[in-house]
Short mmCIF file of C-alpha atoms in Angstrom, two decimals:
data_model
loop_
_atom_site.label_atom_id
_atom_site.label_comp_id
_atom_site.label_asym_id
_atom_site.label_seq_id
_atom_site.Cartn_x
_atom_site.Cartn_y
_atom_site.Cartn_z
CA MET A 1 -11.72 35.64 86.70
CA ILE A 2 -9.55 37.42 84.17
CA SER A 3 -11.21 40.01 81.98
CA PHE A 4 -9.90 41.17 78.60
CA PRO A 5 -9.95 44.81 77.66
CA HIS A 6 -12.43 45.65 74.89
CA ARG A 7 -9.60 46.46 72.43
CA ALA A 8 -7.86 43.14 73.11
CA GLY A 9 -11.14 41.31 72.55
CA ARG A 10 -11.60 43.11 69.26
CA ARG A 11 -8.11 42.10 68.19
CA PHE A 12 -8.96 38.45 68.99
CA VAL A 13 -12.05 38.66 66.87
CA VAL A 14 -10.11 40.17 63.96
CA LEU A 15 -7.43 37.52 64.19
CA THR A 16 -10.10 34.86 64.27
CA GLU A 17 -11.75 36.32 61.18
CA ARG A 18 -8.43 36.50 59.37
CA ALA A 19 -7.71 32.88 60.23
CA SER A 20 -11.09 31.88 58.88
CA MET A 21 -10.52 33.86 55.68
CA ALA A 22 -7.06 32.30 55.23
CA ALA A 23 -8.51 28.84 55.71
CA ALA A 24 -11.22 29.60 53.22
CA LEU A 25 -8.70 30.96 50.74
CA GLN A 26 -6.50 27.90 51.20
CA SER A 27 -9.52 25.69 50.63
CA LEU A 28 -10.39 27.65 47.51
CA ARG A 29 -6.85 27.34 46.23
CA ARG A 30 -6.89 23.63 46.84
CA GLY A 31 -10.20 23.36 45.09
CA SER A 32 -8.89 25.37 42.13
CA ALA A 33 -5.76 23.24 41.92
CA LEU A 34 -7.89 20.10 41.96
CA ALA A 35 -10.16 21.50 39.28
CA LEU A 36 -7.16 22.47 37.17
CA ALA A 37 -5.62 19.01 37.62
CA LEU A 38 -8.89 17.42 36.58
CA ALA A 39 -9.06 19.69 33.55
CA PHE A 40 -5.54 18.69 32.46
CA ALA A 41 -6.34 15.03 32.99
CA LEU A 42 -9.47 15.30 30.89
CA SER A 43 -7.53 17.16 28.19
CA ALA A 44 -4.89 14.44 28.13
CA LEU A 45 -7.53 11.73 27.83
CA THR A 46 -9.18 13.68 25.02
CA LEU A 47 -5.89 13.97 23.15
CA LEU A 48 -5.23 10.25 23.57
CA ALA A 49 -8.71 9.36 22.36
CA ALA A 50 -8.72 11.81 19.46
CA PRO A 51 -7.45 10.85 15.97
CA ALA A 52 -3.85 11.70 15.14
CA PHE A 53 -5.14 14.22 12.61
CA ALA A 54 -8.04 14.71 10.27
CA GLU A 55 -7.12 14.56 6.60
CA THR A 56 -8.48 13.19 3.34
CA VAL A 57 -6.24 11.65 0.69
CA ARG A 58 -7.17 10.30 -2.72
CA VAL A 59 -5.52 6.96 -3.54
CA GLY A 60 -5.46 5.61 -7.10
CA VAL A 61 -5.92 1.85 -7.46
CA LEU A 62 -6.99 -0.57 -10.17
CA GLY A 63 -10.58 -1.78 -10.21
CA GLY A 64 -11.65 -5.21 -8.98
CA GLU A 65 -9.97 -7.02 -6.11
CA ASP A 66 -7.59 -4.11 -5.40
CA GLU A 67 -10.59 -1.87 -4.84
CA ASP A 68 -12.10 -4.39 -2.42
CA LEU A 69 -8.84 -4.61 -0.48
CA TRP A 70 -8.51 -0.84 -0.24
CA LYS A 71 -11.94 -0.60 1.33
CA VAL A 72 -10.45 -2.58 4.22
CA VAL A 73 -7.41 -0.28 4.25
CA ALA A 74 -9.70 2.76 4.32
CA ALA A 75 -11.49 1.38 7.38
CA GLN A 76 -8.14 0.95 9.14
CA ALA A 77 -7.06 4.48 8.21
CA ALA A 78 -10.28 5.98 9.57
CA LYS A 79 -9.33 4.79 13.06
CA ASN A 80 -6.48 7.34 13.02
CA GLY A 81 -8.48 10.16 11.49
CA LEU A 82 -7.27 9.60 7.93
CA THR A 83 -10.01 9.48 5.32
CA ILE A 84 -9.11 7.59 2.14
CA LYS A 85 -11.03 8.35 -1.02
CA ILE A 86 -10.48 5.42 -3.40
CA VAL A 87 -10.07 6.49 -7.04
CA VAL A 88 -10.43 3.56 -9.44
CA PHE A 89 -8.56 3.24 -12.75
CA ASN A 90 -8.93 0.61 -15.45
CA ASP A 91 -5.41 0.33 -16.87
CA TYR A 92 -1.81 0.61 -15.76
CA THR A 93 -1.03 3.91 -17.48
CA GLN A 94 -3.56 6.06 -15.65
CA PRO A 95 -2.62 6.03 -11.91
CA ASN A 96 0.87 7.49 -12.36
CA GLU A 97 -0.38 10.16 -14.74
CA ALA A 98 -3.06 11.11 -12.19
CA LEU A 99 -0.47 11.26 -9.40
CA GLU A 100 1.87 13.43 -11.45
CA ARG A 101 -0.99 15.86 -12.26
CA GLY A 102 -2.13 16.02 -8.64
CA ASP A 103 -5.48 14.34 -9.27
CA VAL A 104 -4.61 11.88 -6.48
CA GLU A 105 -2.23 12.16 -3.52
CA ALA A 106 -1.04 8.53 -3.72
CA ASN A 107 -1.41 5.36 -5.75
CA ALA A 108 -0.87 1.68 -5.11
CA PHE A 109 -0.67 -0.66 -8.08
CA GLN A 110 2.93 -1.02 -9.32
CA HIS A 111 6.37 -2.46 -8.67
CA LYS A 112 9.76 -0.75 -8.96
CA PRO A 113 10.75 -1.96 -12.45
CA TYR A 114 7.47 -0.59 -13.81
CA LEU A 115 7.88 2.76 -12.05
CA ASP A 116 11.50 3.03 -13.20
CA SER A 117 10.35 2.48 -16.78
CA GLN A 118 7.60 5.09 -16.40
CA ILE A 119 10.02 7.64 -14.93
CA LYS A 120 12.48 7.02 -17.75
CA THR A 121 9.93 7.40 -20.54
CA ARG A 122 7.57 9.99 -19.03
CA GLY A 123 9.70 11.93 -16.57
CA TYR A 124 7.44 11.36 -13.58
CA HIS A 125 8.39 12.61 -10.10
CA ILE A 126 7.08 9.71 -8.01
CA THR A 127 8.56 8.05 -4.92
CA PRO A 128 7.70 4.69 -3.24
CA VAL A 129 6.88 5.03 0.47
CA GLY A 130 5.82 1.56 1.67
CA PHE A 131 5.53 -2.00 0.37
CA THR A 132 2.12 -3.60 -0.03
CA ALA A 133 2.12 -7.08 -1.58
CA VAL A 134 3.63 -9.17 -4.33
CA TRP A 135 1.62 -11.11 -6.88
CA PRO A 136 4.02 -13.69 -8.38
CA ILE A 137 3.74 -13.77 -12.15
CA GLY A 138 3.01 -17.24 -13.53
CA LEU A 139 2.97 -19.33 -16.69
CA TYR A 140 -0.54 -20.65 -17.35
CA SER A 141 -1.91 -23.20 -19.78
CA ARG A 142 -5.15 -25.05 -20.40
CA LYS A 143 -3.53 -27.37 -22.95
CA VAL A 144 -0.62 -28.87 -21.04
CA ARG A 145 -0.11 -29.69 -17.39
CA SER A 146 3.63 -29.02 -17.17
CA VAL A 147 6.39 -26.99 -18.81
CA ALA A 148 7.99 -30.21 -20.05
CA ASN A 149 4.88 -30.96 -22.13
CA LEU A 150 5.00 -27.74 -24.14
CA PRO A 151 5.62 -28.79 -27.77
CA LYS A 152 8.04 -27.28 -30.26
CA GLY A 153 6.54 -24.26 -31.96
CA ALA A 154 4.25 -23.56 -29.00
CA ILE A 155 2.74 -20.07 -28.93
CA ILE A 156 3.50 -18.30 -25.66
CA GLY A 157 1.74 -15.06 -24.77
CA VAL A 158 3.58 -12.43 -22.72
CA PRO A 159 2.58 -8.92 -21.51
CA ASN A 160 3.80 -6.23 -23.90
CA ASP A 161 4.60 -3.41 -21.42
CA PRO A 162 8.36 -3.04 -20.84
CA SER A 163 8.69 -4.16 -17.23
CA ASN A 164 6.23 -7.07 -17.34
CA GLU A 165 7.57 -8.38 -20.64
CA GLY A 166 11.04 -8.57 -19.14
CA ARG A 167 9.61 -10.24 -16.08
CA ALA A 168 7.84 -12.82 -18.26
CA LEU A 169 10.98 -13.57 -20.28
CA VAL A 170 13.05 -13.99 -17.13
CA LEU A 171 10.50 -16.57 -15.95
CA LEU A 172 10.65 -18.42 -19.29
CA GLN A 173 14.43 -18.49 -18.96
CA ARG A 174 14.26 -19.77 -15.37
CA VAL A 175 12.13 -22.76 -16.41
CA GLY A 176 14.51 -23.58 -19.28
CA LEU A 177 12.39 -22.56 -22.27
CA ILE A 178 14.65 -19.78 -23.58
CA LYS A 179 18.01 -18.16 -22.89
CA LEU A 180 18.53 -14.40 -22.70
CA ARG A 181 21.76 -12.61 -23.56
CA ASP A 182 24.14 -11.94 -20.68
CA GLY A 183 23.18 -8.76 -18.87
CA ALA A 184 19.54 -8.82 -19.93
CA ASP A 185 17.57 -7.77 -16.88
CA VAL A 186 13.99 -7.04 -15.94
CA LEU A 187 13.61 -4.81 -19.01
CA ALA A 188 14.56 -7.60 -21.44
CA THR A 189 12.67 -7.86 -24.73
CA THR A 190 12.30 -10.62 -27.29
CA ALA A 191 15.35 -9.15 -29.04
CA ASP A 192 17.41 -10.35 -26.06
CA ILE A 193 16.55 -14.03 -26.66
CA VAL A 194 19.75 -15.77 -27.80
CA ASP A 195 18.56 -19.37 -27.59
CA ASN A 196 15.09 -20.78 -28.26
CA PRO A 197 15.53 -24.57 -28.50
CA ARG A 198 11.81 -25.31 -28.87
CA SER A 199 11.27 -22.61 -31.50
CA LEU A 200 8.63 -20.99 -29.34
CA ALA A 201 6.56 -18.20 -30.88
CA ILE A 202 6.46 -15.34 -28.37
CA MET A 203 3.29 -13.29 -28.81
CA GLU A 204 3.27 -9.88 -27.13
CA LEU A 205 -0.18 -8.83 -25.89
CA ASP A 206 -1.60 -6.20 -23.55
CA ALA A 207 -1.31 -7.27 -19.91
CA GLY A 208 -5.07 -7.19 -19.55
CA VAL A 209 -5.63 -9.28 -22.69
CA VAL A 210 -2.99 -12.00 -22.48
CA GLY A 211 -4.86 -14.00 -19.82
CA ARG A 212 -8.16 -13.80 -21.69
CA ALA A 213 -6.45 -15.11 -24.81
CA ILE A 214 -5.30 -18.28 -23.05
CA ASP A 215 -7.54 -20.58 -25.11
CA ASP A 216 -5.87 -19.37 -28.31
CA LEU A 217 -2.36 -19.91 -26.94
CA SER A 218 -0.30 -22.87 -25.87
CA ALA A 219 0.52 -21.02 -22.67
CA ALA A 220 0.77 -17.45 -21.39
CA VAL A 221 2.70 -15.53 -18.77
CA VAL A 222 0.07 -13.57 -16.86
CA ASN A 223 0.21 -11.19 -13.92
CA THR A 224 -1.64 -12.79 -11.03
CA ASP A 225 -4.30 -10.09 -10.69
CA TRP A 226 -5.11 -10.32 -14.39
CA ALA A 227 -5.07 -14.11 -14.19
CA ILE A 228 -7.81 -13.99 -11.56
CA LYS A 229 -9.82 -11.47 -13.59
CA SER A 230 -9.44 -13.72 -16.65
CA GLY A 231 -10.91 -16.71 -14.83
CA LEU A 232 -7.67 -18.67 -14.68
CA LYS A 233 -7.39 -21.06 -11.76
CA LEU A 234 -4.10 -20.80 -9.92
CA ALA A 235 -4.07 -24.38 -8.69
CA GLU A 236 -5.11 -25.96 -12.00
CA ASP A 237 -3.87 -23.72 -14.81
CA ARG A 238 -0.56 -22.41 -13.48
CA ILE A 239 2.36 -24.58 -14.58
CA ALA A 240 5.21 -22.34 -13.36
CA GLN A 241 5.72 -19.35 -11.07
CA GLU A 242 8.53 -16.91 -10.37
CA SER A 243 10.44 -17.19 -7.11
CA LEU A 244 9.37 -15.13 -4.08
CA ALA A 245 12.88 -14.87 -2.66
CA ASP A 246 14.46 -11.45 -3.29
CA ASN A 247 11.61 -10.65 -5.64
CA PRO A 248 12.07 -7.19 -7.23
CA TYR A 249 8.38 -7.01 -8.12
CA ARG A 250 6.96 -6.12 -4.72
CA ASN A 251 4.20 -3.57 -5.12
CA PHE A 252 4.13 -0.39 -3.06
CA ILE A 253 2.28 2.79 -2.18
CA ALA A 254 3.74 5.78 -4.07
CA VAL A 255 3.39 9.55 -3.64
CA LYS A 256 4.52 12.62 -5.54
CA SER A 257 8.21 13.26 -4.83
CA GLY A 258 8.60 15.86 -2.10
CA HIS A 259 5.61 14.60 -0.11
CA GLU A 260 7.12 11.36 1.18
CA ASN A 261 7.65 12.86 4.67
CA ASP A 262 4.19 14.39 5.02
CA PRO A 263 2.51 13.21 8.26
CA TRP A 264 -0.39 11.49 6.46
CA VAL A 265 2.00 9.25 4.51
CA GLY A 266 3.01 7.25 7.59
CA ALA A 267 -0.63 6.86 8.56
CA LEU A 268 -1.49 5.66 5.05
CA VAL A 269 1.29 3.06 5.04
CA GLY A 270 0.35 1.91 8.54
CA ALA A 271 -3.27 1.50 7.46
CA TYR A 272 -2.06 -1.08 4.92
CA GLN A 273 0.74 -2.79 6.82
CA ASN A 274 -1.20 -4.57 9.56
CA ASP A 275 -2.67 -7.97 10.37
CA VAL A 276 -6.23 -6.99 9.42
CA VAL A 277 -5.19 -6.15 5.87
CA LYS A 278 -2.96 -9.23 5.76
CA GLY A 279 -6.01 -11.37 6.45
CA ALA A 280 -8.08 -9.51 3.85
CA LEU A 281 -5.29 -9.95 1.31
CA ALA A 282 -5.37 -13.71 1.77
CA SER A 283 -9.16 -13.82 1.61
CA ILE A 284 -9.73 -11.52 -1.38
CA PHE A 285 -6.90 -12.89 -3.52
CA HIS A 286 -7.26 -16.53 -2.39
CA GLY A 287 -3.58 -16.76 -1.52
CA ALA A 288 -2.36 -15.28 -4.80
CA GLY A 289 -1.26 -12.02 -3.18
CA VAL A 290 1.54 -12.31 -0.61
CA PRO A 291 2.33 -9.56 1.96
CA ALA A 292 5.54 -7.79 0.98
CA TRP A 293 6.30 -5.80 4.13
#
């Protein structure tokens, strides 16, 4: 039998204790590393699940169907943490004025020719950031069923604001009712008519009134949204429509110049440009509004 001196036995015990402590420490370290890894994993999942950011923006729109559509857009935006407060206006002049003053952060109601005209006359600092839809302007009548049946001396109503009047006259030229001077563009006026073979009487009316006056006119060029609000039936009362190809009248979301690269802008545009809103656009406007993105 071999016996160990007392001191050697003590050393064995100490070494054994140290080994146990080291093992315990290693276990603790492993446990801490695992806990830390789990913490990072949970943090990553939280970041992925969390909204991109939390922000509220006020968006100016026109009342009626536009308001209904933007409720759908707002629901889409909320999924990414963006809260949209819909601010409703009743005429075309108000949303840009509100945006310029800072009463809203964005608006969505206009096309580029209209904005260009507003910038020229009012000096606004407004920039488009994403297309929404196009509502093709049309020629409507409850007295004739085709352009060919419009009589000489017919009274034709057109919107009286600069961009939509030019748009209406371009449509009348395209269907052969009038001829505009060379170079007349989307801002054409009745002064630019150089040929009027049917001696049409062009009556300039407010865009919101021209559709409601249809029974007093031979025909009228009406913006599609106002046509719907006026009770005109697209399938029955529309006798001509502008082309969709290369249409300069696509509507868009606009913001105050200098804010077009703000993070919320991309989220706002994305909340509109998706299949859910595309379906709502078709449903709410009964096919009259066409996606423009």
